[in-house]
Amino acid sequence: MTCVHGRIAPTTTTKLRLFADSGGFCANPECLTEIFREFVDDVIHVGEIAHVISAGGQGPRSENILTPEKKRQYENLILLCPTCHTIIDKAEEQYPVETILEWKRNHKEIVKNAFGMRTYSSRREVYWNHYYERIV
């Protein structure tokens, strides 16, 4: 349950969700560094899963009280490049919780719009929209 730094690690599903939401880019809107790097014989990822509210009691933005379980959940995590991860943690007063969560929301929306994704409220709505598009 702990990560390499002794903190509570996210689940595999949470990690996959963060990488999928990233679209392959850092979520900082002023950065947008590519998370995957290609080499002749290999591809690596440089993305880092950052805690919005610190996993430790003394870390960045730790004044917000969350249970250990909440600290590892999707809602408290964001995927950044290594540089942005370091900057938000070392200059924490410049990067409050609200700012980081706004980055995450906006980045996810940009990726969603790039793929033309739609959100439906029910299966019936999906069916009718799909059916309607076919006959129009």
JSON list of C-alpha atoms in Angstrom, two decimals, residues 7-126:
[
{"chain": "A", "resi": 7, "resn": "ARG", "atom": "CA", "xyz": [3.58, 7.20, 1.30]},
{"chain": "A", "resi": 8, "resn": "ILE", "atom": "CA", "xyz": [0.26, 5.64, 0.57]},
{"chain": "A", "resi": 9, "resn": "ALA", "atom": "CA", "xyz": [0.23, 4.62, -3.09]},
{"chain": "A", "resi": 10, "resn": "PRO", "atom": "CA", "xyz": [-2.73, 4.91, -5.47]},
{"chain": "A", "resi": 11, "resn": "THR", "atom": "CA", "xyz": [-4.40, 1.80, -6.84]},
{"chain": "A", "resi": 12, "resn": "THR", "atom": "CA", "xyz": [-3.53, 0.53, -10.31]},
{"chain": "A", "resi": 13, "resn": "THR", "atom": "CA", "xyz": [-6.92, 1.71, -11.59]},
{"chain": "A", "resi": 14, "resn": "THR", "atom": "CA", "xyz": [-6.29, 5.20, -10.22]},
{"chain": "A", "resi": 15, "resn": "LYS", "atom": "CA", "xyz": [-2.88, 5.31, -11.92]},
{"chain": "A", "resi": 16, "resn": "LEU", "atom": "CA", "xyz": [-4.36, 4.20, -15.24]},
{"chain": "A", "resi": 17, "resn": "ARG", "atom": "CA", "xyz": [-7.12, 6.79, -14.93]},
{"chain": "A", "resi": 18, "resn": "LEU", "atom": "CA", "xyz": [-4.59, 9.59, -14.29]},
{"chain": "A", "resi": 19, "resn": "PHE", "atom": "CA", "xyz": [-2.50, 8.61, -17.31]},
{"chain": "A", "resi": 20, "resn": "ALA", "atom": "CA", "xyz": [-5.59, 8.30, -19.51]},
{"chain": "A", "resi": 21, "resn": "ASP", "atom": "CA", "xyz": [-6.86, 11.70, -18.39]},
{"chain": "A", "resi": 22, "resn": "SER", "atom": "CA", "xyz": [-3.47, 13.27, -19.14]},
{"chain": "A", "resi": 23, "resn": "GLY", "atom": "CA", "xyz": [-3.65, 12.60, -22.87]},
{"chain": "A", "resi": 24, "resn": "GLY", "atom": "CA", "xyz": [0.11, 12.15, -22.63]},
{"chain": "A", "resi": 25, "resn": "PHE", "atom": "CA", "xyz": [0.88, 15.65, -21.31]},
{"chain": "A", "resi": 26, "resn": "CYS", "atom": "CA", "xyz": [1.66, 17.39, -18.02]},
{"chain": "A", "resi": 27, "resn": "ALA", "atom": "CA", "xyz": [-1.54, 18.86, -16.55]},
{"chain": "A", "resi": 28, "resn": "ASN", "atom": "CA", "xyz": [0.05, 22.25, -15.80]},
{"chain": "A", "resi": 29, "resn": "PRO", "atom": "CA", "xyz": [-1.49, 24.53, -18.45]},
{"chain": "A", "resi": 30, "resn": "GLU", "atom": "CA", "xyz": [1.71, 26.59, -18.65]},
{"chain": "A", "resi": 31, "resn": "CYS", "atom": "CA", "xyz": [3.83, 23.49, -19.31]},
{"chain": "A", "resi": 32, "resn": "LEU", "atom": "CA", "xyz": [2.14, 20.68, -21.25]},
{"chain": "A", "resi": 33, "resn": "THR", "atom": "CA", "xyz": [5.40, 18.69, -21.46]},
{"chain": "A", "resi": 34, "resn": "GLU", "atom": "CA", "xyz": [5.01, 15.30, -23.14]},
{"chain": "A", "resi": 35, "resn": "ILE", "atom": "CA", "xyz": [4.85, 12.54, -20.54]},
{"chain": "A", "resi": 36, "resn": "PHE", "atom": "CA", "xyz": [6.21, 9.84, -22.86]},
{"chain": "A", "resi": 37, "resn": "ARG", "atom": "CA", "xyz": [9.67, 10.00, -24.43]},
{"chain": "A", "resi": 38, "resn": "GLU", "atom": "CA", "xyz": [10.61, 7.89, -27.44]},
{"chain": "A", "resi": 39, "resn": "PHE", "atom": "CA", "xyz": [14.07, 6.50, -28.05]},
{"chain": "A", "resi": 40, "resn": "VAL", "atom": "CA", "xyz": [15.36, 4.26, -30.84]},
{"chain": "A", "resi": 41, "resn": "ASP", "atom": "CA", "xyz": [14.61, 1.04, -28.97]},
{"chain": "A", "resi": 42, "resn": "ASP", "atom": "CA", "xyz": [12.43, 2.16, -26.09]},
{"chain": "A", "resi": 43, "resn": "VAL", "atom": "CA", "xyz": [9.66, 4.40, -24.83]},
{"chain": "A", "resi": 44, "resn": "ILE", "atom": "CA", "xyz": [9.63, 5.67, -21.26]},
{"chain": "A", "resi": 45, "resn": "HIS", "atom": "CA", "xyz": [7.27, 7.79, -19.25]},
{"chain": "A", "resi": 46, "resn": "VAL", "atom": "CA", "xyz": [8.47, 10.69, -17.14]},
{"chain": "A", "resi": 47, "resn": "GLY", "atom": "CA", "xyz": [5.09, 11.46, -15.62]},
{"chain": "A", "resi": 48, "resn": "GLU", "atom": "CA", "xyz": [4.86, 11.73, -11.87]},
{"chain": "A", "resi": 49, "resn": "ILE", "atom": "CA", "xyz": [1.75, 11.25, -9.81]},
{"chain": "A", "resi": 50, "resn": "ALA", "atom": "CA", "xyz": [1.62, 14.21, -7.45]},
{"chain": "A", "resi": 51, "resn": "HIS", "atom": "CA", "xyz": [-0.51, 14.56, -4.34]},
{"chain": "A", "resi": 52, "resn": "VAL", "atom": "CA", "xyz": [-2.62, 17.71, -4.27]},
{"chain": "A", "resi": 53, "resn": "ILE", "atom": "CA", "xyz": [-2.77, 17.47, -0.48]},
{"chain": "A", "resi": 54, "resn": "SER", "atom": "CA", "xyz": [0.41, 15.91, 0.84]},
{"chain": "A", "resi": 55, "resn": "ALA", "atom": "CA", "xyz": [0.44, 12.23, 1.73]},
{"chain": "A", "resi": 56, "resn": "GLY", "atom": "CA", "xyz": [2.55, 13.09, 4.78]},
{"chain": "A", "resi": 57, "resn": "GLY", "atom": "CA", "xyz": [1.57, 15.25, 7.70]},
{"chain": "A", "resi": 58, "resn": "GLN", "atom": "CA", "xyz": [4.35, 17.78, 7.11]},
{"chain": "A", "resi": 59, "resn": "GLY", "atom": "CA", "xyz": [4.34, 18.01, 3.32]},
{"chain": "A", "resi": 60, "resn": "PRO", "atom": "CA", "xyz": [2.97, 20.56, 0.86]},
{"chain": "A", "resi": 61, "resn": "ARG", "atom": "CA", "xyz": [-0.61, 21.67, 1.42]},
{"chain": "A", "resi": 62, "resn": "SER", "atom": "CA", "xyz": [-0.82, 19.32, 4.42]},
{"chain": "A", "resi": 63, "resn": "GLU", "atom": "CA", "xyz": [-2.94, 21.73, 6.46]},
{"chain": "A", "resi": 64, "resn": "ASN", "atom": "CA", "xyz": [-5.94, 20.09, 4.79]},
{"chain": "A", "resi": 65, "resn": "ILE", "atom": "CA", "xyz": [-6.93, 17.02, 6.76]},
{"chain": "A", "resi": 66, "resn": "LEU", "atom": "CA", "xyz": [-7.60, 13.88, 4.74]},
{"chain": "A", "resi": 67, "resn": "THR", "atom": "CA", "xyz": [-7.63, 10.27, 5.83]},
{"chain": "A", "resi": 68, "resn": "PRO", "atom": "CA", "xyz": [-4.80, 8.07, 4.47]},
{"chain": "A", "resi": 69, "resn": "GLU", "atom": "CA", "xyz": [-7.33, 6.39, 2.18]},
{"chain": "A", "resi": 70, "resn": "LYS", "atom": "CA", "xyz": [-8.53, 9.73, 0.75]},
{"chain": "A", "resi": 71, "resn": "LYS", "atom": "CA", "xyz": [-4.93, 10.83, 0.14]},
{"chain": "A", "resi": 72, "resn": "ARG", "atom": "CA", "xyz": [-4.40, 7.96, -2.31]},
{"chain": "A", "resi": 73, "resn": "GLN", "atom": "CA", "xyz": [-7.63, 8.45, -4.24]},
{"chain": "A", "resi": 74, "resn": "TYR", "atom": "CA", "xyz": [-7.99, 9.89, -7.72]},
{"chain": "A", "resi": 75, "resn": "GLU", "atom": "CA", "xyz": [-9.49, 13.14, -6.45]},
{"chain": "A", "resi": 76, "resn": "ASN", "atom": "CA", "xyz": [-6.28, 14.01, -4.56]},
{"chain": "A", "resi": 77, "resn": "LEU", "atom": "CA", "xyz": [-3.84, 13.17, -7.35]},
{"chain": "A", "resi": 78, "resn": "ILE", "atom": "CA", "xyz": [-2.66, 14.81, -10.55]},
{"chain": "A", "resi": 79, "resn": "LEU", "atom": "CA", "xyz": [-0.21, 13.72, -13.26]},
{"chain": "A", "resi": 80, "resn": "LEU", "atom": "CA", "xyz": [2.62, 16.20, -13.85]},
{"chain": "A", "resi": 81, "resn": "CYS", "atom": "CA", "xyz": [6.06, 16.25, -15.40]},
{"chain": "A", "resi": 82, "resn": "PRO", "atom": "CA", "xyz": [8.93, 15.95, -12.89]},
{"chain": "A", "resi": 83, "resn": "THR", "atom": "CA", "xyz": [9.71, 19.67, -13.03]},
{"chain": "A", "resi": 84, "resn": "CYS", "atom": "CA", "xyz": [6.14, 20.81, -12.32]},
{"chain": "A", "resi": 85, "resn": "HIS", "atom": "CA", "xyz": [5.78, 18.23, -9.55]},
{"chain": "A", "resi": 86, "resn": "THR", "atom": "CA", "xyz": [8.89, 19.64, -7.85]},
{"chain": "A", "resi": 87, "resn": "ILE", "atom": "CA", "xyz": [7.82, 23.25, -8.35]},
{"chain": "A", "resi": 88, "resn": "ILE", "atom": "CA", "xyz": [4.31, 22.85, -6.89]},
{"chain": "A", "resi": 89, "resn": "ASP", "atom": "CA", "xyz": [5.75, 21.12, -3.84]},
{"chain": "A", "resi": 90, "resn": "LYS", "atom": "CA", "xyz": [8.63, 23.55, -3.24]},
{"chain": "A", "resi": 91, "resn": "ALA", "atom": "CA", "xyz": [6.57, 26.69, -3.93]},
{"chain": "A", "resi": 92, "resn": "GLU", "atom": "CA", "xyz": [3.42, 25.43, -2.28]},
{"chain": "A", "resi": 93, "resn": "GLU", "atom": "CA", "xyz": [2.10, 28.89, -1.35]},
{"chain": "A", "resi": 94, "resn": "GLN", "atom": "CA", "xyz": [2.02, 29.76, -5.05]},
{"chain": "A", "resi": 95, "resn": "TYR", "atom": "CA", "xyz": [0.07, 26.59, -5.85]},
{"chain": "A", "resi": 96, "resn": "PRO", "atom": "CA", "xyz": [-2.91, 26.17, -3.51]},
{"chain": "A", "resi": 97, "resn": "VAL", "atom": "CA", "xyz": [-5.22, 23.16, -3.66]},
{"chain": "A", "resi": 98, "resn": "GLU", "atom": "CA", "xyz": [-7.82, 25.04, -5.71]},
{"chain": "A", "resi": 99, "resn": "THR", "atom": "CA", "xyz": [-5.30, 25.96, -8.43]},
{"chain": "A", "resi": 100, "resn": "ILE", "atom": "CA", "xyz": [-4.02, 22.41, -8.83]},
{"chain": "A", "resi": 101, "resn": "LEU", "atom": "CA", "xyz": [-7.53, 20.95, -8.93]},
{"chain": "A", "resi": 102, "resn": "GLU", "atom": "CA", "xyz": [-8.50, 23.55, -11.53]},
{"chain": "A", "resi": 103, "resn": "TRP", "atom": "CA", "xyz": [-5.54, 22.45, -13.67]},
{"chain": "A", "resi": 104, "resn": "LYS", "atom": "CA", "xyz": [-6.72, 18.86, -13.39]},
{"chain": "A", "resi": 105, "resn": "ARG", "atom": "CA", "xyz": [-10.35, 19.65, -14.27]},
{"chain": "A", "resi": 106, "resn": "ASN", "atom": "CA", "xyz": [-9.42, 21.89, -17.21]},
{"chain": "A", "resi": 107, "resn": "HIS", "atom": "CA", "xyz": [-6.82, 19.48, -18.58]},
{"chain": "A", "resi": 108, "resn": "LYS", "atom": "CA", "xyz": [-9.27, 16.57, -18.47]},
{"chain": "A", "resi": 109, "resn": "GLU", "atom": "CA", "xyz": [-11.86, 18.69, -20.27]},
{"chain": "A", "resi": 110, "resn": "ILE", "atom": "CA", "xyz": [-9.36, 19.69, -23.00]},
{"chain": "A", "resi": 111, "resn": "VAL", "atom": "CA", "xyz": [-8.43, 16.04, -23.60]},
{"chain": "A", "resi": 112, "resn": "LYS", "atom": "CA", "xyz": [-12.10, 15.05, -23.63]},
{"chain": "A", "resi": 113, "resn": "ASN", "atom": "CA", "xyz": [-12.94, 17.78, -26.16]},
{"chain": "A", "resi": 114, "resn": "ALA", "atom": "CA", "xyz": [-9.97, 16.87, -28.36]},
{"chain": "A", "resi": 115, "resn": "PHE", "atom": "CA", "xyz": [-11.50, 13.44, -28.81]},
{"chain": "A", "resi": 116, "resn": "GLY", "atom": "CA", "xyz": [-15.05, 14.77, -29.24]},
{"chain": "A", "resi": 117, "resn": "MET", "atom": "CA", "xyz": [-16.18, 12.89, -26.15]},
{"chain": "A", "resi": 118, "resn": "ARG", "atom": "CA", "xyz": [-19.75, 13.32, -24.99]},
{"chain": "A", "resi": 119, "resn": "THR", "atom": "CA", "xyz": [-21.29, 12.59, -21.63]},
{"chain": "A", "resi": 120, "resn": "TYR", "atom": "CA", "xyz": [-24.65, 10.88, -21.44]},
{"chain": "A", "resi": 121, "resn": "SER", "atom": "CA", "xyz": [-26.94, 10.56, -18.45]},
{"chain": "A", "resi": 122, "resn": "SER", "atom": "CA", "xyz": [-28.31, 7.12, -19.36]},
{"chain": "A", "resi": 123, "resn": "ARG", "atom": "CA", "xyz": [-27.98, 4.18, -21.73]},
{"chain": "A", "resi": 124, "resn": "ARG", "atom": "CA", "xyz": [-31.26, 5.22, -23.30]},
{"chain": "A", "resi": 125, "resn": "GLU", "atom": "CA", "xyz": [-29.81, 8.63, -24.16]},
{"chain": "A", "resi": 126, "resn": "VAL", "atom": "CA", "xyz": [-26.79, 6.94, -25.78]}
]
